[in-house]
N, CA and C of each residue as an Amber inpcrd file, in Angstrom:
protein
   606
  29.6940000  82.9460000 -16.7820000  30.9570000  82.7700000 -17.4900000
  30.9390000  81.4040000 -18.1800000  31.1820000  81.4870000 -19.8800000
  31.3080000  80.2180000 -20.5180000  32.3250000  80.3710000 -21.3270000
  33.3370000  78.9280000 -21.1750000  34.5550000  79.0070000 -22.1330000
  34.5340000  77.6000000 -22.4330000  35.6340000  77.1670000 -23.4980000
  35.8530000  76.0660000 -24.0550000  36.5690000  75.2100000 -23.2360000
  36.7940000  73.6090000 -23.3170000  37.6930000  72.6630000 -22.8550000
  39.0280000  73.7050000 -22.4060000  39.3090000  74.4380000 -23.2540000
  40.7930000  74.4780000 -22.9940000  40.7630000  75.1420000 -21.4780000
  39.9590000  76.3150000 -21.0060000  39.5250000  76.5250000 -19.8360000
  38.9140000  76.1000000 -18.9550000  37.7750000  74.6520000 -19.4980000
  37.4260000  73.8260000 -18.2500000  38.6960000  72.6970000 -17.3810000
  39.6480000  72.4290000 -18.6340000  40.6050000  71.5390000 -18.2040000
  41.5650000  72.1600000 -17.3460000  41.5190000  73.4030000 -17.3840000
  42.4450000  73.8220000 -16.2660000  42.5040000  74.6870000 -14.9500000
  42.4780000  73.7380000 -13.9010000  41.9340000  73.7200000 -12.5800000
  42.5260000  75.6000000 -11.8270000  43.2680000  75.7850000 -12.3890000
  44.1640000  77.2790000 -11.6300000  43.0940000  78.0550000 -12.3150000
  42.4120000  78.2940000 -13.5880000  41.5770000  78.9840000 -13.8760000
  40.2700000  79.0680000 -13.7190000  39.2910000  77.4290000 -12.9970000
  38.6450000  77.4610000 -12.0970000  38.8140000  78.0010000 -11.0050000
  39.7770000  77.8330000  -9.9650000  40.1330000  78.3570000  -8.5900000
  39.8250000  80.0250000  -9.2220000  40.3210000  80.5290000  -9.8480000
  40.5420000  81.9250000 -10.2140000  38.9560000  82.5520000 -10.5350000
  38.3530000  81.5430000 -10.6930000  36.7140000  82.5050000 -10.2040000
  36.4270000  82.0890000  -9.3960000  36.3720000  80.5480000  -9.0230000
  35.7100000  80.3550000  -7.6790000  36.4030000  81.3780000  -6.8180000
  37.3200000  81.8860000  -6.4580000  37.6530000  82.7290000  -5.3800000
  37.0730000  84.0310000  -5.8130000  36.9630000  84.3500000  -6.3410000
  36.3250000  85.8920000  -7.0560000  34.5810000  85.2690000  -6.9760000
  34.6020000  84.5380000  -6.7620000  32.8000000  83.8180000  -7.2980000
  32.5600000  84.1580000  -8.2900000  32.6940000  83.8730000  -9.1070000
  32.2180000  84.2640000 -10.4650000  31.7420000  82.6670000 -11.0510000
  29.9770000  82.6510000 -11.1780000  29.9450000  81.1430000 -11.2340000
  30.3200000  80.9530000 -12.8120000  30.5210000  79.5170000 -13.3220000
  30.8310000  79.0800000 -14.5560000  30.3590000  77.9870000 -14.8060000
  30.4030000  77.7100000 -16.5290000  29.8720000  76.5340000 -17.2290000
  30.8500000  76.6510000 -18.3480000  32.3190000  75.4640000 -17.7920000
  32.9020000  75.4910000 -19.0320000  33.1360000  74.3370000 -19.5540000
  33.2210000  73.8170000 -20.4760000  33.1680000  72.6860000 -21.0980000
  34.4340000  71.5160000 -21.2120000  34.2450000  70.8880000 -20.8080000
  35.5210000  69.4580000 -20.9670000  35.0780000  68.2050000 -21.4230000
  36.0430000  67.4740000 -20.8300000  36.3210000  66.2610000 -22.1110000
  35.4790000  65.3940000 -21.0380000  35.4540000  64.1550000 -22.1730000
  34.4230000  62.7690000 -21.2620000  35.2670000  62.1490000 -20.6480000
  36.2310000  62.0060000 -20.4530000  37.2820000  61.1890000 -19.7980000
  37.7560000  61.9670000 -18.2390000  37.1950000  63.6270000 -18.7880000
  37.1950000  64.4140000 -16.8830000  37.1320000  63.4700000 -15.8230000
  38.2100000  63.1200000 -14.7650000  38.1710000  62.7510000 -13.5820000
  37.3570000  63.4330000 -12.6840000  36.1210000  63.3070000 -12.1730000
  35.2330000  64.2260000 -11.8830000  34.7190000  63.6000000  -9.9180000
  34.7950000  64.1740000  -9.1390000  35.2270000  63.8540000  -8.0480000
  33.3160000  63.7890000  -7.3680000  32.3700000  63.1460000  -7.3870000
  31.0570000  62.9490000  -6.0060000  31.0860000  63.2900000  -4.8600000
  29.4930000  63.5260000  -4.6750000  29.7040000  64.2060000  -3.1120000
  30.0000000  62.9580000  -2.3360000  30.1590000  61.5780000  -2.6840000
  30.1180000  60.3920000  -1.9180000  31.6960000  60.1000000  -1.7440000
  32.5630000  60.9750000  -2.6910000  34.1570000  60.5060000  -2.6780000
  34.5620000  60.1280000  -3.3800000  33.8910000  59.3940000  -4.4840000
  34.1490000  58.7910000  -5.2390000  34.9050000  59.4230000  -6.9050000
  35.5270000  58.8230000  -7.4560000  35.9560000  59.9660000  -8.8220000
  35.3540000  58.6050000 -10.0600000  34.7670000  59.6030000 -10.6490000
  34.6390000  58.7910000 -12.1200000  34.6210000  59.4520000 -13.4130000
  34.8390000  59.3420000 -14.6710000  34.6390000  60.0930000 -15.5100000
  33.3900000  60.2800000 -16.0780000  33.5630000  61.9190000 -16.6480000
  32.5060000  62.2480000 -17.0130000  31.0990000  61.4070000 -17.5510000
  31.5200000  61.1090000 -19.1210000  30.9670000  59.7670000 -19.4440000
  30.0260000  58.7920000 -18.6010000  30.9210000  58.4460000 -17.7600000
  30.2870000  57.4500000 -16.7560000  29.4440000  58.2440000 -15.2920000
  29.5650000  59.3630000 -15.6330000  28.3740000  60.1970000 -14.8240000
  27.0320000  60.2940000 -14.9860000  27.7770000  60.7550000 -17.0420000
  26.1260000  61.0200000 -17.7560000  25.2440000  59.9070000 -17.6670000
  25.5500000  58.5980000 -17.8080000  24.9890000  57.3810000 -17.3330000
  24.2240000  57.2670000 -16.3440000  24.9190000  57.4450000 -15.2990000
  24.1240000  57.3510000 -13.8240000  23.2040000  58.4480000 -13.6650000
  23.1920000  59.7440000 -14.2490000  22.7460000  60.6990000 -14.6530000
  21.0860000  60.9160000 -15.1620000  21.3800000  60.1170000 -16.3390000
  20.5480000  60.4740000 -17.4100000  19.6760000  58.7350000 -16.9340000
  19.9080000  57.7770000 -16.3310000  19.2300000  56.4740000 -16.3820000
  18.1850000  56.3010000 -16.1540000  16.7160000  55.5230000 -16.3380000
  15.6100000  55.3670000 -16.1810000  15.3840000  55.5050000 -14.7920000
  14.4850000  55.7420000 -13.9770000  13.6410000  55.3810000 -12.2490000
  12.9080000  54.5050000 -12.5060000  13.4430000  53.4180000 -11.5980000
  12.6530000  52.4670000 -11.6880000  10.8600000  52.5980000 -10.8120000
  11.2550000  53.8040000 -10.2260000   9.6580000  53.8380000  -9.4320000
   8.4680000  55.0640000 -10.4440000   9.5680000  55.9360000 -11.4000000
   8.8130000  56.9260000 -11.8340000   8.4010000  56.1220000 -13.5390000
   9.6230000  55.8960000 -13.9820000   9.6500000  55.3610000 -15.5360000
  10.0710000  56.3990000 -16.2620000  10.3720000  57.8990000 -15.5450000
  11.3690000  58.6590000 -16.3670000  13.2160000  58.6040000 -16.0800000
  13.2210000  59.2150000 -17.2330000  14.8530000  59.6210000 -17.2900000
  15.2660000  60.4340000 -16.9190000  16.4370000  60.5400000 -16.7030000
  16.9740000  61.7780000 -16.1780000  17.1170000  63.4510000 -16.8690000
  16.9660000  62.9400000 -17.9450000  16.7910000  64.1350000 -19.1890000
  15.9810000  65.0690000 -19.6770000  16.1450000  65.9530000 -19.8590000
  15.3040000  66.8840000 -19.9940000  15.3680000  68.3120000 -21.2220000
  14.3810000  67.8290000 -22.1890000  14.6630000  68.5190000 -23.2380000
  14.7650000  69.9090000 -23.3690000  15.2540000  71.1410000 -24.1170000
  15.3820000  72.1640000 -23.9920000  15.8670000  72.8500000 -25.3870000
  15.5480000  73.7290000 -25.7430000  16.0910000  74.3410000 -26.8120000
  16.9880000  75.5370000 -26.1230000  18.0350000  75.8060000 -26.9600000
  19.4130000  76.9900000 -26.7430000  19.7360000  78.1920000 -27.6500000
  17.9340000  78.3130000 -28.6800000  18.1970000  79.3360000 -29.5700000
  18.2890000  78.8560000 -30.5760000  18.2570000  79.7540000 -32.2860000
  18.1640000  78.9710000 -33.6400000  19.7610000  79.4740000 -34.0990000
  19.6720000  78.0460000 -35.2000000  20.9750000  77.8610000 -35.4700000
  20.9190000  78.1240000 -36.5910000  21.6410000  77.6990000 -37.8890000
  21.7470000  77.8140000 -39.3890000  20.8400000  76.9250000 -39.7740000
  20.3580000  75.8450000 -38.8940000  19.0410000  74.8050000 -39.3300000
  18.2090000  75.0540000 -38.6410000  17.6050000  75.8820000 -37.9000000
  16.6530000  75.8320000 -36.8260000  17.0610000  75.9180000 -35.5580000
  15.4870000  75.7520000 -35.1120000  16.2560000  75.9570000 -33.2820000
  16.9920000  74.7920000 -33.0830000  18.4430000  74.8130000 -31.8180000
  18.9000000  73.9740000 -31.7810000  18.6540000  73.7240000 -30.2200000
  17.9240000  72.2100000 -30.5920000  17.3590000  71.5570000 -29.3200000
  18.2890000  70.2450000 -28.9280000  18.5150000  70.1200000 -27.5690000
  19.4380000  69.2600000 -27.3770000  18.6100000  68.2690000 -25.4800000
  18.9290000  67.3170000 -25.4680000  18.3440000  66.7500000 -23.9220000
  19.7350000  67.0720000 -23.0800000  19.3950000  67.5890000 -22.0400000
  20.6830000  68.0610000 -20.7660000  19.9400000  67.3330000 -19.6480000
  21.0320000  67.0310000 -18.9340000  20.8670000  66.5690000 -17.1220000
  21.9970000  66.9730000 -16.3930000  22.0020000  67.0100000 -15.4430000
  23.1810000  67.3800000 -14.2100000  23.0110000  66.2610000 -13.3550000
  24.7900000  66.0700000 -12.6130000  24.7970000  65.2620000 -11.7680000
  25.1970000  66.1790000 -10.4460000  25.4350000  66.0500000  -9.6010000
  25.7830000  67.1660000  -8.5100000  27.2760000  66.3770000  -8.4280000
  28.4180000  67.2180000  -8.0770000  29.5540000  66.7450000  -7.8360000
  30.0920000  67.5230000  -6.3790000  31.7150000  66.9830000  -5.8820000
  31.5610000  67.2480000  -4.9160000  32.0880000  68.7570000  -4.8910000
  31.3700000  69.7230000  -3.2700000  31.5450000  71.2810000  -3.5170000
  32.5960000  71.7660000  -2.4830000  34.0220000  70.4590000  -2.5790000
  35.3110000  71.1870000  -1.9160000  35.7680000  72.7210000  -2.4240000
  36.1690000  73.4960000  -1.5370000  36.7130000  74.6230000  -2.7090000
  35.6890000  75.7510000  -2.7360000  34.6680000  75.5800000  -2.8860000
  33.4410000  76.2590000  -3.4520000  33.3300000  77.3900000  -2.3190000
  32.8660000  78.7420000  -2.8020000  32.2000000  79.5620000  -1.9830000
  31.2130000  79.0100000  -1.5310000  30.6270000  79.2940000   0.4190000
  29.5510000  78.9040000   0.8450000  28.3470000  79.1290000   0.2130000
  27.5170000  77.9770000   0.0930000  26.2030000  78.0080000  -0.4310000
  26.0450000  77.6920000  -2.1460000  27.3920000  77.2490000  -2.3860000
  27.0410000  77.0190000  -3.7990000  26.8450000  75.9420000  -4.2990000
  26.7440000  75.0890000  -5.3000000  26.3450000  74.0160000  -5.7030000
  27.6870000  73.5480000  -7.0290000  28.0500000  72.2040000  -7.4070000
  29.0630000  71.9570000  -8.3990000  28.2280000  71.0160000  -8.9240000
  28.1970000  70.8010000 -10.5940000  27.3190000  69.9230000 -11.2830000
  28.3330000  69.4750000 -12.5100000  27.7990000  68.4610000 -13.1440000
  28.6910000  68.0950000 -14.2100000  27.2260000  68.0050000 -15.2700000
  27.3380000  68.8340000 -16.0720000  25.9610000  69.5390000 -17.1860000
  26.4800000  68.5930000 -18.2470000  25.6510000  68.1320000 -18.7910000
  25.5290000  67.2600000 -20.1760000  24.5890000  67.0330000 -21.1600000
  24.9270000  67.5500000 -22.3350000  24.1560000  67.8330000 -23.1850000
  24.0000000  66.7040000 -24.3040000  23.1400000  66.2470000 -24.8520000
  22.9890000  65.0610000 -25.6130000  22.2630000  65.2060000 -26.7810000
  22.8610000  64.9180000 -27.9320000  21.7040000  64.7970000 -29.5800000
  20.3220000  64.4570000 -29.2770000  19.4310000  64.7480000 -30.0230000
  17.9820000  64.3850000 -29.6440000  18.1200000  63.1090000 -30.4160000
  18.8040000  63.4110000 -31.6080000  18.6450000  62.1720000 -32.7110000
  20.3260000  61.7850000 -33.0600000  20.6380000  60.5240000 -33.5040000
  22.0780000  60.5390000 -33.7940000  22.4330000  61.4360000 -35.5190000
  23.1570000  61.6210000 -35.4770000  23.8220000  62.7580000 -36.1550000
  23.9500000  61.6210000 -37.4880000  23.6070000  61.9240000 -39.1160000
  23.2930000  61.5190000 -40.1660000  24.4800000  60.3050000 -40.4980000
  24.4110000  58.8160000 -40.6990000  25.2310000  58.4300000 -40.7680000
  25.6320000  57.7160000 -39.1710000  25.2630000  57.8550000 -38.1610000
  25.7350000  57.3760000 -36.6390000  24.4200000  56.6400000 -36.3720000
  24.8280000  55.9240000 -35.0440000  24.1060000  55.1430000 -34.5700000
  23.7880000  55.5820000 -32.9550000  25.2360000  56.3950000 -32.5180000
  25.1570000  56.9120000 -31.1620000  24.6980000  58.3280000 -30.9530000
  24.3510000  58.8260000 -30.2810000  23.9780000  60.2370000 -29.6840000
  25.0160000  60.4030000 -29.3680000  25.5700000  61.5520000 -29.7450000
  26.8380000  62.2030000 -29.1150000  26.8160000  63.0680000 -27.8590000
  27.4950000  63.1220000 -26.9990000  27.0600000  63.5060000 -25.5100000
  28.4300000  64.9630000 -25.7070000  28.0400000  66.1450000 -25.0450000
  29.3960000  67.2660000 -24.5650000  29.0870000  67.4010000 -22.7570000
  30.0930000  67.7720000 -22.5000000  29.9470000  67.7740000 -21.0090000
  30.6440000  69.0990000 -20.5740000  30.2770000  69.5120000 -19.6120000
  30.5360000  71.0090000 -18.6090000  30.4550000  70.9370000 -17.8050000
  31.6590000  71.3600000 -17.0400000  31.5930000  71.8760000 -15.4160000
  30.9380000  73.0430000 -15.0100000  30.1280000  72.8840000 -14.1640000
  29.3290000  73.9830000 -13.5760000  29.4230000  74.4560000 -12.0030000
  29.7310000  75.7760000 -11.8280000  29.5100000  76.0290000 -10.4810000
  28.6790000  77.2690000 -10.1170000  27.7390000  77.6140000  -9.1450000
  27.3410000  78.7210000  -9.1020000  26.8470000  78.6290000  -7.6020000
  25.5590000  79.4630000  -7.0410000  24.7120000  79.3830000  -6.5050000
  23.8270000  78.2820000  -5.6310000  23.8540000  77.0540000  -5.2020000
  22.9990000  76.2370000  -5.1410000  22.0690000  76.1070000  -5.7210000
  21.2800000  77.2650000  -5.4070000  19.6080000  77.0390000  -6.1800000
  19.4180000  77.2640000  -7.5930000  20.6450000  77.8320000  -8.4580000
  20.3950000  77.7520000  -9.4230000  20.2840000  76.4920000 -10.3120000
  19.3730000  77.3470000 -11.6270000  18.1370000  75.7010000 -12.2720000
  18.4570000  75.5540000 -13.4220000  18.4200000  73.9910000 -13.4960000
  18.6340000  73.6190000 -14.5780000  18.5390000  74.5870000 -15.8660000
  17.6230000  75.2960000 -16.0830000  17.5120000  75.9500000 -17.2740000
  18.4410000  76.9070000 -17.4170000  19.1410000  77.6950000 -16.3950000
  20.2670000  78.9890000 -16.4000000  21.2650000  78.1830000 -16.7930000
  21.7510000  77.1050000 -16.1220000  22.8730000  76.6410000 -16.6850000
  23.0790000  75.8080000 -18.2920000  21.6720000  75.7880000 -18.8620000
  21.4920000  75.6560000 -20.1440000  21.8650000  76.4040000 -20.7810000
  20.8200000  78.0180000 -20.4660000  21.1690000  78.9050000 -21.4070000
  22.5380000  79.4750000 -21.6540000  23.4190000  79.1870000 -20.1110000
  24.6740000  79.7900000 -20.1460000  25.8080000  79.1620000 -21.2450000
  25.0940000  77.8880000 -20.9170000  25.8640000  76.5770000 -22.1090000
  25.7180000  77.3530000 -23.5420000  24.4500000  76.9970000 -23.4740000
  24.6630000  77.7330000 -24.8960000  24.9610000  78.9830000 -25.8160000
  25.1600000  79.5690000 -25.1970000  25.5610000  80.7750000 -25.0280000
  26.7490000  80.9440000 -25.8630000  27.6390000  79.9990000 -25.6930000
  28.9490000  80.0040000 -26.8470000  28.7460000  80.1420000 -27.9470000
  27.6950000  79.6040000 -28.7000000  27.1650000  79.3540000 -29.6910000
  27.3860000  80.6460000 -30.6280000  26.6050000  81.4890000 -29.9140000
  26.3040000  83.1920000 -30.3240000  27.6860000  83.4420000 -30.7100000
  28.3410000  83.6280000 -29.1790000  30.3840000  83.8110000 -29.3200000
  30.8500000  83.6050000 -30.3620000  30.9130000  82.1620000 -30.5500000
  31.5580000  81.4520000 -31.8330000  31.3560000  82.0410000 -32.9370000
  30.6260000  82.4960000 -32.9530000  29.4920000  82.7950000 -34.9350000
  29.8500000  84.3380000 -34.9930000  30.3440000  84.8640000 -33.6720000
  30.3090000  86.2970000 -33.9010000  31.7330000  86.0200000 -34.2880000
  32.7940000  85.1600000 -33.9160000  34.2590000  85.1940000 -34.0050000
  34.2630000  84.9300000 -35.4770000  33.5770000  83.5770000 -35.7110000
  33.7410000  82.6290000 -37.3430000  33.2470000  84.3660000 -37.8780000
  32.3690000  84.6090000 -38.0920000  31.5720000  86.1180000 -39.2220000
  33.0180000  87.2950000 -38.8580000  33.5990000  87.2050000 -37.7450000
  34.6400000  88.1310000 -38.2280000  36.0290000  87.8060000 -38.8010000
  35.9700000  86.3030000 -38.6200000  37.6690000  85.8590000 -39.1320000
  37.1280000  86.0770000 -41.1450000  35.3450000  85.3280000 -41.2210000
  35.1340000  85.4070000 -42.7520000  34.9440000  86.7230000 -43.3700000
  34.7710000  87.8420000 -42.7510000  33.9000000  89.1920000 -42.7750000
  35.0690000  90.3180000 -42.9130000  36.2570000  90.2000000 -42.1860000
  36.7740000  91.1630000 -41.5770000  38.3330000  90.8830000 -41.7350000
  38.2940000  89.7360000 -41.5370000  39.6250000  89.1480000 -41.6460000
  40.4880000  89.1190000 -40.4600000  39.0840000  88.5730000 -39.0960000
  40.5090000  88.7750000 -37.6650000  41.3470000  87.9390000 -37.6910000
  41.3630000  86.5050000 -38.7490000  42.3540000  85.6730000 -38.5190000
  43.5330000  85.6670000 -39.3480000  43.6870000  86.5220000 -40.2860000
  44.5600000  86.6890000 -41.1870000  45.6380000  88.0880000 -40.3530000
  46.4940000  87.6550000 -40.3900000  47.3950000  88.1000000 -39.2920000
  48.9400000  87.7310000 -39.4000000  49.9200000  88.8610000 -40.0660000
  51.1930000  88.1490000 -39.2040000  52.0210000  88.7970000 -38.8730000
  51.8970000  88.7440000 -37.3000000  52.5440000  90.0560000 -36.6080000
  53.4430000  89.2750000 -35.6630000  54.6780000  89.8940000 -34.9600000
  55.3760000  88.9010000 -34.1570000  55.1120000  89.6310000 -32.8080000
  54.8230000  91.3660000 -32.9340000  54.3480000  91.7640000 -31.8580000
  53.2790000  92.3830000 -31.1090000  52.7300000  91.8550000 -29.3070000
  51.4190000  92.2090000 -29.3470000  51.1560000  93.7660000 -29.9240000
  51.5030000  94.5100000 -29.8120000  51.3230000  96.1490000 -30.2180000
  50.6920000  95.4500000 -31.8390000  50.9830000  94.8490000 -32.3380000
  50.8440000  94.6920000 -34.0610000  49.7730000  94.0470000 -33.8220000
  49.8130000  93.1060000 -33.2640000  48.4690000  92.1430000 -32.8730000
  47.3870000  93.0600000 -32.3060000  47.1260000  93.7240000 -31.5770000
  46.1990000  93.9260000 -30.6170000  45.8340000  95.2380000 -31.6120000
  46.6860000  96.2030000 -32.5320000  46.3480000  96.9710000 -33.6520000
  44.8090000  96.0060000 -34.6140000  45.7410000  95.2960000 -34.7570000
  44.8000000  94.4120000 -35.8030000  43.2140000  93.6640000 -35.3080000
  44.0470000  92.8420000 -34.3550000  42.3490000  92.5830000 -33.6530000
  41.1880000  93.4390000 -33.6810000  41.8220000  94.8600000 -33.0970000
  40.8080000  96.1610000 -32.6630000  40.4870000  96.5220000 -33.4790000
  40.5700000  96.4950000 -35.0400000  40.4290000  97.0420000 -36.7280000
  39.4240000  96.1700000 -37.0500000  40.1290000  94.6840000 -36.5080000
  38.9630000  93.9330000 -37.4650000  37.6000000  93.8600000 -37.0190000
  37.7600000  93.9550000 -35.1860000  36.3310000  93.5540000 -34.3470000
  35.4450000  94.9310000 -34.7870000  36.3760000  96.1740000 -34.5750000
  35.8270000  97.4720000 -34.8550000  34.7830000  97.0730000 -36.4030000
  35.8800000  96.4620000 -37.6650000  34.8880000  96.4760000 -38.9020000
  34.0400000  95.3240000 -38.3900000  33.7800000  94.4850000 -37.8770000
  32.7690000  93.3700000 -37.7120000  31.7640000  94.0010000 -37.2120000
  32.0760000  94.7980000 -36.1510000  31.1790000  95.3880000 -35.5600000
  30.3750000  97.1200000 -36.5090000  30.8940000  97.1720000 -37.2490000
  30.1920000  98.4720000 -38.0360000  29.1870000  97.1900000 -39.3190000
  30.0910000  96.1880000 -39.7180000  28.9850000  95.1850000 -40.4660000
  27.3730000  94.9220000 -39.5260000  27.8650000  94.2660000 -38.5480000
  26.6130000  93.7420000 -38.3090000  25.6380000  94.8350000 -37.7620000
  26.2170000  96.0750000 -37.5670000  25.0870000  97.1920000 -37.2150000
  24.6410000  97.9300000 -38.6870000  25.5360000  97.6510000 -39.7990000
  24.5320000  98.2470000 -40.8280000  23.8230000  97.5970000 -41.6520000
  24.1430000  95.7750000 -40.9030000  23.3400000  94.1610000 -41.3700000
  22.0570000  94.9260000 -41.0230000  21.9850000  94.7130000 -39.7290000
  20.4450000  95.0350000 -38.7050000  19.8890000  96.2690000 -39.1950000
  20.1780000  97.2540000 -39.1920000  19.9550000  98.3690000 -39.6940000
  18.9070000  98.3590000 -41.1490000  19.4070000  98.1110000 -42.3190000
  19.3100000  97.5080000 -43.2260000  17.9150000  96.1560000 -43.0700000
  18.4350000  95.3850000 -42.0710000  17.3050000  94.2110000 -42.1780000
  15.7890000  94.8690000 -41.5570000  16.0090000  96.1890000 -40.4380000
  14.8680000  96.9000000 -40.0640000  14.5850000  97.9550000 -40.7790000
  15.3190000  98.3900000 -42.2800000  14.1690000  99.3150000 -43.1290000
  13.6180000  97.6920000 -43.8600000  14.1160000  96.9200000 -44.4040000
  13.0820000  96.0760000 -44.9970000  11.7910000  95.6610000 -44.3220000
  11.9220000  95.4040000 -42.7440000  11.1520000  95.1900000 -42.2840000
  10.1270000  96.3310000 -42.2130000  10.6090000  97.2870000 -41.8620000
   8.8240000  98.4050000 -42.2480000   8.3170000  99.1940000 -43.4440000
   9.2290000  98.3050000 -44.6220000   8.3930000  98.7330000 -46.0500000
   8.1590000  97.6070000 -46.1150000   7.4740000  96.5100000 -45.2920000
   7.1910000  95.5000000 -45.6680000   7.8360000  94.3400000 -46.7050000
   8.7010000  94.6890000 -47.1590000   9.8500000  93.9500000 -48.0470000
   9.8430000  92.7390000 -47.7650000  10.7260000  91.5310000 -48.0400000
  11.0270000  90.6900000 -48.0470000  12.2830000  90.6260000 -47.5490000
  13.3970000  89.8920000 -46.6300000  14.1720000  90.1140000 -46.2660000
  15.6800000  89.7210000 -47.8640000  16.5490000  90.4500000 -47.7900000
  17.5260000  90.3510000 -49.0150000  18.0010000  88.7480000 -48.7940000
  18.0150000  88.2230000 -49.8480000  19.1060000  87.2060000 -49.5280000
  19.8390000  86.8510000 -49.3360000  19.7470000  85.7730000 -48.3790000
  21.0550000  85.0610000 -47.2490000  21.0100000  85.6050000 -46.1770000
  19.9980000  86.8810000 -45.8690000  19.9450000  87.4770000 -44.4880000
  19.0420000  86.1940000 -43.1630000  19.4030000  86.2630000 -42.6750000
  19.2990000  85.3410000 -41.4710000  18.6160000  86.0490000 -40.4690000
């Protein structure tokens, strides 16, 4: 399960899987009051720090590079680390992390790497890399929502009631969803007359 800030910031909708177990990676702000297994609370931010900092006995960092799939520029590769946080609350045997994802390079114009941060809970043993891919994972979400608000028109809307609303949603996802199956469709006869793919196809 992956959702935005607006669902990592609010603790009744954590409780509401942790009791169901349903593990998650949802995303919040750097300023998260974020609670250690030592007791201690600090914000996010000041996690990724302690986090991500050099060993003085190894000479690595805490970071660890990874790609999350291609974007409109390429694959999009980002450095992530986890800190372990504390696992009050938690179904037995699971593990709580605070996931942080970081620019490889600063963004055109900056000087800083921009850092996003996620709460994570699942399993104990689960690895660094699942809770990557789960991260990124929105990504896909997003692009399928943006291609139907531009495609379909789910955001153009003005209804005062759900019956009108939930009409409309189901019209537009329905046409988004007949687009991108006669996109693919379409992109696999080019592909076995050897063609060239049409332009702007992705």
């Amino acid at each position: 399960m992956t959702r935005d800030e607006v669902y990592g910031q609010n603790p009744g909708f954590r409780d509401w899987l942790t009791e169901r177990e349903i593990p998650f990676v949802l995303a919040t702000r750097n300023d998260d009051m974020l609670t250690s297994p030592d007791g201690n609370r600090r914000p996010a931010k000041a996690l990724a720090t302690i986090a991500g900092a050099r060993d003085l006995d190894t000479g690595h960092d805490g970071w660890e590079r990874r790609a999350i799939g291609p974007g409109a520029h390429g694959m999009r590769v980002y450095d992530w680390t986890a800190v372990a946080l504390a696992i009050d609350g938690l179904p037995a045997g699971w593990g709580h992390w605070l996931l942080v994802r970081r620019q490889t390079e600063p963004a055109e114009g900056k000087t800083i790497r921009e850092l996003a941060f996620y709460r994570c809970a699942a399993p104990a043993n689960t690895p660094l890399r699942d809770l990557v891919r789960v991260a990124g994972a929105r990504w896909a979400i997003e692009e399928c929502f943006q291609t139907a608000k531009n495609e379909a028109g789910l955001d153009h809307y003005q209804v005062r009631s759900y019956r009108a609303w939930h009409a409309h949603i189901t019209l537009a996802m329905l046409t988004a969803a007949y687009l991108a199956v006669t996109r693919a469709a379409e992109h696999a006869r080019e592909a076995e007359k050897g063609d060239p793919q049409p332009a702007g196809a992705h």
